[in-house]
Tab-separated table of C-alpha atoms in Angstrom:
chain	number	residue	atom	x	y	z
A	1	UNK	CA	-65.994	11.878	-25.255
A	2	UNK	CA	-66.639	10.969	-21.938
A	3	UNK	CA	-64.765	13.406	-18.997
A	4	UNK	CA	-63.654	11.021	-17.163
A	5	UNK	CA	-62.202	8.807	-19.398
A	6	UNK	CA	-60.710	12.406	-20.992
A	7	UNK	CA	-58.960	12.707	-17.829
A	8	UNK	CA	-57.727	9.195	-17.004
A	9	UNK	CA	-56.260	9.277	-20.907
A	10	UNK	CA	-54.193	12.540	-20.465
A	11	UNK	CA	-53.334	11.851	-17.192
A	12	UNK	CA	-51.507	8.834	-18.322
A	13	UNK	CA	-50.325	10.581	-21.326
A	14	UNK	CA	-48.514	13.309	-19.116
A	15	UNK	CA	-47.367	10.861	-16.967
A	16	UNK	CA	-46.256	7.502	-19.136
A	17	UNK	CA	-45.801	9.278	-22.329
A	18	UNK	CA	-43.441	11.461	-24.587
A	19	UNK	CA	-46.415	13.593	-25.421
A	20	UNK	CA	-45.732	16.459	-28.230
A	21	UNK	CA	-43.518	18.501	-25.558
A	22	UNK	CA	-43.382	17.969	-22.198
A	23	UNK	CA	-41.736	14.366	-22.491
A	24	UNK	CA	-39.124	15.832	-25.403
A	25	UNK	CA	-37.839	19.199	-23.309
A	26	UNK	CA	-38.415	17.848	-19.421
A	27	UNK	CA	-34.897	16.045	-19.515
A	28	UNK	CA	-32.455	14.575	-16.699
A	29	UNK	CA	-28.903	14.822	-17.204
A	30	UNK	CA	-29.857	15.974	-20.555
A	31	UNK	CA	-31.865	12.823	-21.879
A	32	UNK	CA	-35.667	13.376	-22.268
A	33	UNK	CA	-37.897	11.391	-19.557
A	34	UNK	CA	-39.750	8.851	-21.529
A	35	UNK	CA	-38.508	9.310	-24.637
A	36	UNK	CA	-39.087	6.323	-26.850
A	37	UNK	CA	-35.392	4.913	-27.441
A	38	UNK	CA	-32.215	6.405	-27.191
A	39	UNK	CA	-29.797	6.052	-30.601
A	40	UNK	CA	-26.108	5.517	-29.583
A	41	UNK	CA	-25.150	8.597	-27.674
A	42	UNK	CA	-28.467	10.454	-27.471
A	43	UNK	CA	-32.452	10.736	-27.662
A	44	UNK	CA	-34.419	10.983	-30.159
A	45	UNK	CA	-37.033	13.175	-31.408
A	46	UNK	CA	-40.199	13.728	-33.418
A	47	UNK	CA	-41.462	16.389	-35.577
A	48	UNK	CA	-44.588	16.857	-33.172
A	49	UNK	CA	-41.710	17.460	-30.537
A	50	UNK	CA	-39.704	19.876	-32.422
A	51	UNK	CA	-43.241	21.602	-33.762
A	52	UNK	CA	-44.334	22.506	-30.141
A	53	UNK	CA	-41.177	23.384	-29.232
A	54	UNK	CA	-41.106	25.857	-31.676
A	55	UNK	CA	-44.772	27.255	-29.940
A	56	UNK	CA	-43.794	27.314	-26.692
A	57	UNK	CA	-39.925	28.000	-27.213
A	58	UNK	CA	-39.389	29.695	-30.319
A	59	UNK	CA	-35.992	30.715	-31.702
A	60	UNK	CA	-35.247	34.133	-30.394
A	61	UNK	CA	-34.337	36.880	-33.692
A	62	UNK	CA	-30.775	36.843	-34.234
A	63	UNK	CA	-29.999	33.981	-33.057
A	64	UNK	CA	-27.096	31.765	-35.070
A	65	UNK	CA	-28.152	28.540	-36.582
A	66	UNK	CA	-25.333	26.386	-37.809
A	67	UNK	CA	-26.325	23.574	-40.090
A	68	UNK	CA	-22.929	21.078	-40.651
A	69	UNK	CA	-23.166	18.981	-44.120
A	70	UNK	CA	-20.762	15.495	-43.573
A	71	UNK	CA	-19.469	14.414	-46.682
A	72	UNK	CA	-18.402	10.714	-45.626
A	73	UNK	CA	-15.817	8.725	-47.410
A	74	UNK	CA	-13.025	11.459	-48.166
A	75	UNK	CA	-13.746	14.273	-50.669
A	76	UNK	CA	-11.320	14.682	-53.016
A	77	UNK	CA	-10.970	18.333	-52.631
A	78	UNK	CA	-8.918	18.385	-55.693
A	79	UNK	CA	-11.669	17.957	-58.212
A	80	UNK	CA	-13.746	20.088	-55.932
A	81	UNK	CA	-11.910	23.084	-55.364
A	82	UNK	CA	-10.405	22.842	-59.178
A	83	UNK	CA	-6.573	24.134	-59.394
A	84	UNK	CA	-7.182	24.075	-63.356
A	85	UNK	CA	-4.285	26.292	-64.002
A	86	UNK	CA	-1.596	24.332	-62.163
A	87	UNK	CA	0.492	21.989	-64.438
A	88	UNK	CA	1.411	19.902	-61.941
A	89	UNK	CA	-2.767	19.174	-61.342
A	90	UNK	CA	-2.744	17.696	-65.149
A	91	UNK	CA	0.358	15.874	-64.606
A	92	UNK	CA	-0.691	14.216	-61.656
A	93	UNK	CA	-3.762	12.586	-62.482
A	94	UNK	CA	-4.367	13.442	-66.480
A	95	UNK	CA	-7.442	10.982	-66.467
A	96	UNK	CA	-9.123	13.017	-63.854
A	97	UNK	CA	-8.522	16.128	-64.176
A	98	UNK	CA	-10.556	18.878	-65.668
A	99	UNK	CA	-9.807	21.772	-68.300
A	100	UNK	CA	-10.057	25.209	-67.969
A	101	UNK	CA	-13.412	25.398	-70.278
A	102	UNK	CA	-14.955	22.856	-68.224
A	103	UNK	CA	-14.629	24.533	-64.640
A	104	UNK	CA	-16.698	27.144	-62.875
A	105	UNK	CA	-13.880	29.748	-62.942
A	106	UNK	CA	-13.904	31.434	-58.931
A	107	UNK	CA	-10.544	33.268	-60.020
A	108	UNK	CA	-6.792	32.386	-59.037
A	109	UNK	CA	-6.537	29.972	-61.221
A	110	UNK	CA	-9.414	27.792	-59.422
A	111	UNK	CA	-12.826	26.103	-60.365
A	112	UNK	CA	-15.925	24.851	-58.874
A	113	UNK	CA	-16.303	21.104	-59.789
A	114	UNK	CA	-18.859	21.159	-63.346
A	115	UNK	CA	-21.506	20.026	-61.302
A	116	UNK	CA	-21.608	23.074	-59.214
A	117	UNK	CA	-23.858	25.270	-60.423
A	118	UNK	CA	-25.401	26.673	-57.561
A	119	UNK	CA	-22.932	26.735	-55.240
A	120	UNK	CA	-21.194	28.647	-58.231
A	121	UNK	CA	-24.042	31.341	-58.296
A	122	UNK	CA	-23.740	31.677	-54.380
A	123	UNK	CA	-20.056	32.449	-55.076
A	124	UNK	CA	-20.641	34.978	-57.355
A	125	UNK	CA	-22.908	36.533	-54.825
A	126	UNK	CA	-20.376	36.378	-51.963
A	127	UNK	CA	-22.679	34.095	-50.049
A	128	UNK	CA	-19.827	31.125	-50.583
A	129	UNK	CA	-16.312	30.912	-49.065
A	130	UNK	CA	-13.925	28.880	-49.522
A	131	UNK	CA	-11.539	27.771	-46.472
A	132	UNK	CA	-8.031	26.253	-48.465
A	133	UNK	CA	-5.513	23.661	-46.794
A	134	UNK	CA	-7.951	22.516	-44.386
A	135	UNK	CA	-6.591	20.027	-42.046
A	136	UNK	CA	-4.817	19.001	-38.904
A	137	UNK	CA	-1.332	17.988	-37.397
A	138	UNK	CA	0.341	14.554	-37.873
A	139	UNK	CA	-2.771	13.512	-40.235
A	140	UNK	CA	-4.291	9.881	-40.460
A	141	UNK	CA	-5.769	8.088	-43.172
A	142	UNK	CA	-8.334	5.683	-41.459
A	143	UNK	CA	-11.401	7.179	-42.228
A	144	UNK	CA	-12.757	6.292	-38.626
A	145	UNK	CA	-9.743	7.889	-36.824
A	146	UNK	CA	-9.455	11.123	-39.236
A	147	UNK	CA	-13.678	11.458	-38.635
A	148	UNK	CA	-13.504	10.718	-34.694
A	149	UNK	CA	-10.737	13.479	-34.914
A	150	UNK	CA	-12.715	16.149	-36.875
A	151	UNK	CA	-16.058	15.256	-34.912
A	152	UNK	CA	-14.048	15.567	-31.303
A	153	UNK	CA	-11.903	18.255	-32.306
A	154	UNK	CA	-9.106	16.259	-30.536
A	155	UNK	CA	-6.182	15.328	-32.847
A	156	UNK	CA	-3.852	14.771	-30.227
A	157	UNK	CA	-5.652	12.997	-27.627
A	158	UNK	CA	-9.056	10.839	-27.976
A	159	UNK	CA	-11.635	12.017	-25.920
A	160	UNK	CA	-15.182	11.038	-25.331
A	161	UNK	CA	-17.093	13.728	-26.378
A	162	UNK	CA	-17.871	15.528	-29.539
A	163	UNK	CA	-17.349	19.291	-29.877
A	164	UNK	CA	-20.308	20.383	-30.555
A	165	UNK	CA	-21.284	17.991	-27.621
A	166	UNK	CA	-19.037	19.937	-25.522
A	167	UNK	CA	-21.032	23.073	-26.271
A	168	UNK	CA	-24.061	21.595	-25.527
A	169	UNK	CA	-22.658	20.644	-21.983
A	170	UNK	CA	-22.412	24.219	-21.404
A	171	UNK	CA	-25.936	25.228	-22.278
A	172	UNK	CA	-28.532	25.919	-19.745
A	173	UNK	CA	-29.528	22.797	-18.141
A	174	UNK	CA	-33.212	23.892	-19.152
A	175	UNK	CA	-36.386	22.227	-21.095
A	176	UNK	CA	-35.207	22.328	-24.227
A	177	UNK	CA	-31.498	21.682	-23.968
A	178	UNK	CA	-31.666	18.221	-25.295
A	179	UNK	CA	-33.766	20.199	-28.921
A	180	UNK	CA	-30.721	23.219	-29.549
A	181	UNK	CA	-28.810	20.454	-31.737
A	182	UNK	CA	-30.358	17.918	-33.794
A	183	UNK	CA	-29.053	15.290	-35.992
A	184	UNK	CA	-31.982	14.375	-39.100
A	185	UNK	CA	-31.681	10.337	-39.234
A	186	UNK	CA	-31.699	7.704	-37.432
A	187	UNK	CA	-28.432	8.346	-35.300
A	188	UNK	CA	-26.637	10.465	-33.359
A	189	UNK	CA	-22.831	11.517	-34.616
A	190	UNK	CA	-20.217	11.506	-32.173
A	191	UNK	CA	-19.875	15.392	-32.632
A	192	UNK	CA	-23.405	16.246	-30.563
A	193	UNK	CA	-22.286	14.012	-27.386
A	194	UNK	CA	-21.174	15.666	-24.532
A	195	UNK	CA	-20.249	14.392	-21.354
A	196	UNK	CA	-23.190	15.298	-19.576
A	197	UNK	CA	-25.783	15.879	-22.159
A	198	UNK	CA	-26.350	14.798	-25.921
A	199	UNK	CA	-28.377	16.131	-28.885
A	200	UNK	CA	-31.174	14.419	-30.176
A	201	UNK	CA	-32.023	12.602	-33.771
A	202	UNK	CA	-34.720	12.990	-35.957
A	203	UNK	CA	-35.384	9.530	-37.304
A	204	UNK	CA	-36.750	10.137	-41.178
A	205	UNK	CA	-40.460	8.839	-42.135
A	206	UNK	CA	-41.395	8.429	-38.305
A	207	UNK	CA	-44.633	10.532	-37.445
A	208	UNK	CA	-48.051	9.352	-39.133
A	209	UNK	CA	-51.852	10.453	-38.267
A	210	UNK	CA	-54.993	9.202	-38.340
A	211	UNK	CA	-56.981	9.511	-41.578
A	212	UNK	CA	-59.795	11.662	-41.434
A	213	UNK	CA	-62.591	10.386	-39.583
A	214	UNK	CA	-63.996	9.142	-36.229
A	215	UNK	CA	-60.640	8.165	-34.985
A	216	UNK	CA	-59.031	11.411	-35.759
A	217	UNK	CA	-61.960	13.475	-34.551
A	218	UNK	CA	-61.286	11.535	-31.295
A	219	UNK	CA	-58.109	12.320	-30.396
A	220	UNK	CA	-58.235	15.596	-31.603
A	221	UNK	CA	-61.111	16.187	-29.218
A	222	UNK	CA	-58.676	14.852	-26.701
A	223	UNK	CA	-57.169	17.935	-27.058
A	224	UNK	CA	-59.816	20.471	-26.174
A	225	UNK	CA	-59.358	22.678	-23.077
A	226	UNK	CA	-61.344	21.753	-20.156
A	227	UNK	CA	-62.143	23.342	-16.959
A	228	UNK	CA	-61.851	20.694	-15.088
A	229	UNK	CA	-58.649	19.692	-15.961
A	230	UNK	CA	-55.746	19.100	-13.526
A	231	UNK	CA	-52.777	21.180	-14.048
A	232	UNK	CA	-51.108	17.555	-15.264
A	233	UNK	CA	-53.924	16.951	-17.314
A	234	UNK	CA	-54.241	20.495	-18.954
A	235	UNK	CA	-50.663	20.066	-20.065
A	236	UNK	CA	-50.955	16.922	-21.648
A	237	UNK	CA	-54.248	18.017	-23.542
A	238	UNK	CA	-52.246	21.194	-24.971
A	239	UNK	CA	-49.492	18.717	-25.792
A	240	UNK	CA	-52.193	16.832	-28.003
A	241	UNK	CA	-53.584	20.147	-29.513
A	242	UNK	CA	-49.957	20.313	-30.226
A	243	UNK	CA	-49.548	17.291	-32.170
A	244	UNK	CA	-52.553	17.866	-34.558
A	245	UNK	CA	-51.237	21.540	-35.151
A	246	UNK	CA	-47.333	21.026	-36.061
A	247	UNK	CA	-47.839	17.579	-38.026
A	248	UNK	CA	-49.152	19.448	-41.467
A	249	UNK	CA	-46.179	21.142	-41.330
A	250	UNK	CA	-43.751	18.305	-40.286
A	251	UNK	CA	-44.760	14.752	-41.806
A	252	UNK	CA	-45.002	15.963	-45.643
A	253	UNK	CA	-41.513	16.709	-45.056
A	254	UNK	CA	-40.558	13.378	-42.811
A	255	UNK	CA	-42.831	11.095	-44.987
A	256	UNK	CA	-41.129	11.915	-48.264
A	257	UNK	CA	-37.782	11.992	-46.940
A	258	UNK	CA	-38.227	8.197	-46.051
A	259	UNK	CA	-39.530	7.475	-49.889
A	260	UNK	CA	-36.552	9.660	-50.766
A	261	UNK	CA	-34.197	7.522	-48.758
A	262	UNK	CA	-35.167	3.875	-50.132
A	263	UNK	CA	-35.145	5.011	-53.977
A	264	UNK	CA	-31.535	6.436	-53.105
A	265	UNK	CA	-30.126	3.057	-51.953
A	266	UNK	CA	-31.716	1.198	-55.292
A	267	UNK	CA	-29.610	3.999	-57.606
A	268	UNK	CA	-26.317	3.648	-56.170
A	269	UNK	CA	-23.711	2.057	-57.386
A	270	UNK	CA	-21.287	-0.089	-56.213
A	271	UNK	CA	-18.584	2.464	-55.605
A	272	UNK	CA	-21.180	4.517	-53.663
A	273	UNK	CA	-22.536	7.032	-55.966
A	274	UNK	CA	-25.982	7.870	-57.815
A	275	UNK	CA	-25.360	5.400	-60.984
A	276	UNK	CA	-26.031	5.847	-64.746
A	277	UNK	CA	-27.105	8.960	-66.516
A	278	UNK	CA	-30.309	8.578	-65.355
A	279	UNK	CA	-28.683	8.696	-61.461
A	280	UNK	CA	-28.347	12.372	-61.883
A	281	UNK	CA	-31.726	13.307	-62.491
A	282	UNK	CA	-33.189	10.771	-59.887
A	283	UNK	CA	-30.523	11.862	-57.267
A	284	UNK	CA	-31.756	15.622	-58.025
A	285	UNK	CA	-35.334	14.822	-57.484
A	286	UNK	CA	-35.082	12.076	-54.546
A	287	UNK	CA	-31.583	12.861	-52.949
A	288	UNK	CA	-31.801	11.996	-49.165
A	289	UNK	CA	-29.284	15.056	-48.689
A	290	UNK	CA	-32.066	17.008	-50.127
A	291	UNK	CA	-34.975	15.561	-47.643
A	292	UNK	CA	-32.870	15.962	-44.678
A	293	UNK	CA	-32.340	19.820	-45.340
A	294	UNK	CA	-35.741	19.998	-46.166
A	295	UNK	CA	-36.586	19.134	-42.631
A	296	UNK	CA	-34.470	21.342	-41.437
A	297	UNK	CA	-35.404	24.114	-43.371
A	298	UNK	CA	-38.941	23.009	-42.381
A	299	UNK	CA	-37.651	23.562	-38.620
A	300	UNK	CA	-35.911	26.950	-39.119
A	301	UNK	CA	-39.036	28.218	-40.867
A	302	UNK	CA	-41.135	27.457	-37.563
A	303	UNK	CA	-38.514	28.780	-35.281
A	304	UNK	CA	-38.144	25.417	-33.641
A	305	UNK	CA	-35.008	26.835	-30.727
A	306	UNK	CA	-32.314	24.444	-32.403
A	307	UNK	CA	-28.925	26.106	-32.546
A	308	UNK	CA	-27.420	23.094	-34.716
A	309	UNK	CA	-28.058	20.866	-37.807
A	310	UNK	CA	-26.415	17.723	-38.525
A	311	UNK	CA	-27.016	16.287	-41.836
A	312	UNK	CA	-24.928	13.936	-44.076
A	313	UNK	CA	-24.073	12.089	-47.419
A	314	UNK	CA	-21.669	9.065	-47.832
A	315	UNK	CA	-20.077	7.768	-51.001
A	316	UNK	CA	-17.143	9.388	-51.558
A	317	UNK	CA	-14.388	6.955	-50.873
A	318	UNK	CA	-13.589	7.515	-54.669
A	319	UNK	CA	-10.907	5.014	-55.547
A	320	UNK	CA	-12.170	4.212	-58.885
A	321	UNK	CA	-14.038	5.415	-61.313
A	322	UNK	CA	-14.155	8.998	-59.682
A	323	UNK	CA	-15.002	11.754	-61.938
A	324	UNK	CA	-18.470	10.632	-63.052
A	325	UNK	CA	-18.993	9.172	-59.293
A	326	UNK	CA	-17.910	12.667	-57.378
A	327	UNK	CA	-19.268	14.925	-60.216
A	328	UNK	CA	-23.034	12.650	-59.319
A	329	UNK	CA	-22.404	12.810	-55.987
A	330	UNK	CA	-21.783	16.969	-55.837
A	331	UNK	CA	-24.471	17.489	-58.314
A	332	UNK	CA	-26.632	16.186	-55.140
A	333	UNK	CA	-25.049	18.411	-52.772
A	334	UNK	CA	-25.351	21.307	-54.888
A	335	UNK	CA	-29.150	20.854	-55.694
A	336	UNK	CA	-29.815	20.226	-52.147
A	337	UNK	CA	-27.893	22.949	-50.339
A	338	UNK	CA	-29.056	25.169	-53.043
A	339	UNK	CA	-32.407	24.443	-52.773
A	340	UNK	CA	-32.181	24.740	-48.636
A	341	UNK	CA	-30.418	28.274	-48.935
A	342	UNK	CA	-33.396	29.056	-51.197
A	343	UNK	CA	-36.038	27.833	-48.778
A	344	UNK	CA	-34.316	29.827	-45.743
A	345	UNK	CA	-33.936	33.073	-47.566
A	346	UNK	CA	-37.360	34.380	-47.000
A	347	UNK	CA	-37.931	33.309	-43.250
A	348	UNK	CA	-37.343	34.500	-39.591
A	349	UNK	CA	-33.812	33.104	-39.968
A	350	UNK	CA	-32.418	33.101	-43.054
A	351	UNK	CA	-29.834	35.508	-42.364
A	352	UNK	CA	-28.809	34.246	-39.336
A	353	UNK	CA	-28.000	30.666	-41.103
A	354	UNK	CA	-24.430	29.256	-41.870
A	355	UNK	CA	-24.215	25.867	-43.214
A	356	UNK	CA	-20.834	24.192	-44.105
A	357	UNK	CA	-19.239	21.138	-45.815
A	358	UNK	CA	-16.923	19.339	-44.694
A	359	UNK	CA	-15.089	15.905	-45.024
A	360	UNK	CA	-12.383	14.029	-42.774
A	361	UNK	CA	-9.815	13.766	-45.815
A	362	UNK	CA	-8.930	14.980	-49.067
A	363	UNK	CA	-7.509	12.093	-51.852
A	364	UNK	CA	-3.809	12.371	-52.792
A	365	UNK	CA	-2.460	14.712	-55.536
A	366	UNK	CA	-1.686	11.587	-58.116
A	367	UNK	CA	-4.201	9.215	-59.516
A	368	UNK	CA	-4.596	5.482	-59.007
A	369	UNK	CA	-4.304	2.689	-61.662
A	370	UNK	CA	-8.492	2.549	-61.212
A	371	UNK	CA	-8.904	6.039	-62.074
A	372	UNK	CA	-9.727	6.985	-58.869
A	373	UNK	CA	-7.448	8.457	-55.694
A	374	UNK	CA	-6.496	7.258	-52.621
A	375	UNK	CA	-6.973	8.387	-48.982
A	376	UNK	CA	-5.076	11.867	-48.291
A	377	UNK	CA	-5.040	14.679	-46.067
A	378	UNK	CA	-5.838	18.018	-46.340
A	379	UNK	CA	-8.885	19.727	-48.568
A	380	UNK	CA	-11.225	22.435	-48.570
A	381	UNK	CA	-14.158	23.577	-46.328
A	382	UNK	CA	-17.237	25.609	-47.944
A	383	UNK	CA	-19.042	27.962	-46.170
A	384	UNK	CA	-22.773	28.907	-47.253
A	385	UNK	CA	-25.222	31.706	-45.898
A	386	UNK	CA	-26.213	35.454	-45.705
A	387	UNK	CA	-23.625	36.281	-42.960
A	388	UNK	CA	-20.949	34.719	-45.038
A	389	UNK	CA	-18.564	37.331	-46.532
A	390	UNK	CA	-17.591	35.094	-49.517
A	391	UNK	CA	-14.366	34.242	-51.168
A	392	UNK	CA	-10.923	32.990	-50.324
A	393	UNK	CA	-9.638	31.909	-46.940
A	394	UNK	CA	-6.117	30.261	-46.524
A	395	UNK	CA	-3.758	29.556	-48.801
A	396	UNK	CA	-3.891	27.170	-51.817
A	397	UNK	CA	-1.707	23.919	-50.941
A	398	UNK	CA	0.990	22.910	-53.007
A	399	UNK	CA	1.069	20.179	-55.440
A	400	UNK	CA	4.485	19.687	-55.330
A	401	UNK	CA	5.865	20.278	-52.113
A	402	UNK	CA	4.207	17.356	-50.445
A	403	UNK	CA	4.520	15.689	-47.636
A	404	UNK	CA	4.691	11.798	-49.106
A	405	UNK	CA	2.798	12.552	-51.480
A	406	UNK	CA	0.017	14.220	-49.745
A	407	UNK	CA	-0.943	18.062	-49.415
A	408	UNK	CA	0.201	19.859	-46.381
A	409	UNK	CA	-2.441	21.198	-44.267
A	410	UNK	CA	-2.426	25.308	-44.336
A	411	UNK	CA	-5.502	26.181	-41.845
A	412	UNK	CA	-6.031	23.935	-39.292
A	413	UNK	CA	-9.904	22.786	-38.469
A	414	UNK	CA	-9.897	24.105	-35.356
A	415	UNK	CA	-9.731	27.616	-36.467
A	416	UNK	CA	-12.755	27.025	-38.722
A	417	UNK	CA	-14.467	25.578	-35.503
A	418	UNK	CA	-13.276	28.365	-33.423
A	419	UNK	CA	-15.090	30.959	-35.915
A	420	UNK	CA	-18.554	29.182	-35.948
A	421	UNK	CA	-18.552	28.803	-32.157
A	422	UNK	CA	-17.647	32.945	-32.144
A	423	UNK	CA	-19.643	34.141	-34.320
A	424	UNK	CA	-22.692	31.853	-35.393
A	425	UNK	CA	-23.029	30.117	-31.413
A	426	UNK	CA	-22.195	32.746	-29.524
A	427	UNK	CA	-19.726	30.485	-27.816
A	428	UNK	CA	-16.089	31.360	-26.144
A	429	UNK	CA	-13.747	28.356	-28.560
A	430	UNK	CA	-11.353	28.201	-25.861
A	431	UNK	CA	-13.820	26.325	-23.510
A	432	UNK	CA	-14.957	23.884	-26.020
A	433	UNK	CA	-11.928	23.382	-27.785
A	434	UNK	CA	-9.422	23.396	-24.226
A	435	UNK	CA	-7.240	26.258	-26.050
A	436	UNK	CA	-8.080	29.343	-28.694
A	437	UNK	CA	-7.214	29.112	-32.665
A	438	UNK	CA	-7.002	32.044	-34.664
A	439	UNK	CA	-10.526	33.262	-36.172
A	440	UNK	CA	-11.057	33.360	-39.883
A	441	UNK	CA	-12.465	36.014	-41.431
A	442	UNK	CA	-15.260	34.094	-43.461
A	443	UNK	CA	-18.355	35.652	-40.606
């Protein structure tokens, strides 16, 4: 390829460009210059951004990553979290509720959901805990309020920042600030905007190169280190050198996890969930959940310097038909946070690694005339990973000292925050969450 021409190309690139790196990590007020749209609240980013990140800035040993799993829609944390040997669990919903033999027993009278399995086997090797009561103060049953609260951390006052935004404000105002939390889609969550900075999202399916050939000889020729290149110039070449070098790794996973994503939407059903008995085996071998922490295990694996994961499944506003629809829907969460601990285990990172599930309300105690439940308030929070010391945290609410018929909260979110920003972020809680909560002994 002709020098000059060389030049005049990666001049431009470093100039008008995202590039692989220097576009993604140079940022002002926290948003990359250049970068090729911003989703609501935040930049986005690529895998060829993430991939040379993860060169140039790799994630120091020991560091915490914390990977949060939203289960939209209200898990009913009832038939997750199984009080089996309750009477007052039969009673209240006979229709839904599940038997002793058909539970995966944890002890105390409580079982994993059927569909379980793995997160069962985690259990048994104390790599699962299980935070009871979850909840918060004066609780509200719109699924956007109860979500803005847990995402904010604010259940008293709204605010305009997420919390894990709010750590990210207090970051080092450095190259890669805008890369230490990512969200894998096509949006940012409210929970990774801060007031001065935001985290960035990984739209699915995005990054494609050439086919082999004279075109992809081309560019990666554009990429070849020249002495005569400006300082400018020399950067933008190793950012294309970049590109060519982290995209093996990255697109498999992005490309499928597109596929993955438009044969989910053709096998749902109307109430939101995986349908038919087929469903379950498609949603276990195409489950967007499962392409998203693919990625991310994808990004752990390469040490890309991201602190925090956002991923997320919807469907389970269960107000009919809800044992076959949840049991679907956690059979997909199990396979895919299963198969993510799994893909962790041997890397850099995999002991540094928490991931947890959570959801902005439980259901109420009693079934619906539509075999399903309605909106409630307070329900359990799992926690996954090697520094997990597994088992129970908080106690077990009632089912029959309620508060209008829902469960009273026991452990308020906060505290579960509090912990993750201690011990997985490194983080002092009382900055990001304007007071301190009590830590849990789950880390």
């Amino acid at each position: 390829m002709d020098t000059v021409t060389r030049r005049r190309f990666l001049e431009l690139s470093g100039v008008m460009s995202t590039g692989a790196f220097a576009a993604a990590c140079s940022s002002s007020h926290g948003h990359p210059v250049g970068a090729p749209a911003l989703t609501p609240g935040g930049p986005t980013t690529s895998g060829a951004q993430l991939g040379a990140a993860a060169q140039h800035a790799p994630l120091a040993p020991g560091s915490g990553v914390l990977v949060l799993v939203t289960l939209y829609g209200g898990n009913d944390g009832l038939n997750t979290v199984i009080p089996y040997a309750d009477p007052a669990y039969n009673s209240s919903r006979p229709d839904l509720a599940y038997s002793a033999g058909q539970v995966l027993d944890l002890g105390d009278g409580l079982g994993f959901n059927p569909a379980m399995t793995g997160l069962h086997e985690l259990w048994q090797r104390k790599l699962c805990a299980v935070v009871r009561g979850v909840g918060y103060p004066q609780p509200n049953h719109s699924h956007f309020v109860s979500m803005d609260i847990w995402q904010t951390a604010t259940p008293g006052e709204p605010t305009g920042s997420g919390w894990l935004g709010r750590w990210l404000d207090a970051q080092p105002d450095d190259q890669i600030r805008a890369l230490r939390a990512i969200s894998v889609g096509g949006t940012l969550p409210p929970l990774l905007g801060g007031a001065k900075t935001a985290g960035s999202s990984l739209p699915i399916g995005q990054f494609r190169l050439p086919k082999p050939g004279p075109l992809d000889t081309g560019f990666m020729g554009l990429g070849q280190p020249s002495a005569q290149d400006s300082t400018l110039a020399a950067y933008a070449a190793r950012d294309v050198s970049d590109l060519f070098t982290v995209a093996k790794t990255f697109s498999p996973a992005l490309a499928s996890a597109k596929n993955a994503a438009g044969s989910a939407q053709t096998g749902k059903t109307a109430a939101g969930g995986a349908g038919g008995a087929g469903g379950a085996a498609k949603a276990a071998k195409s489950s967007a959940l499962a392409q998203q922490l693919d990625i991310v295990a994808e990004c752990i694996n390469a040490s890309v310097p991201t602190r925090v994961y956002s991923v997320s499944l919807g469907g389970f506003d269960t107000h009919s038909a809800e044992k076959g629809t949840q049991s679907t829907l956690w059979g997909e969460v199990d396979k895919a946070v299963t198969d993510f601990q799994n893909s962790i285990a041997g890397g850099p990172h995999g002991k540094d690694v928490v991931t947890v599930l959570y959801t902005e309300f439980g259901r109420r105690v009693h079934a619906n005339a539509n075999q399903g439940t309605d909106h409630g308030t307070a329900g359990p929070v799992l926690v996954i990973g090697e520094p997990v010391n597994g088992g129970f945290y908080g106690e077990q609410p009632s089912l029959t000292d309620l508060d209008n018929g829902d469960l009273k909260f026991s452990t308020d979110f906060r505290s579960v925050y509090a912990t993750l920003l201690d011990k997985v972020l490194g983080a002092d809680p009382a900055q990001i969450l304007g007071q301190d909560q009590p830590r849990i002994a789950f880390l």
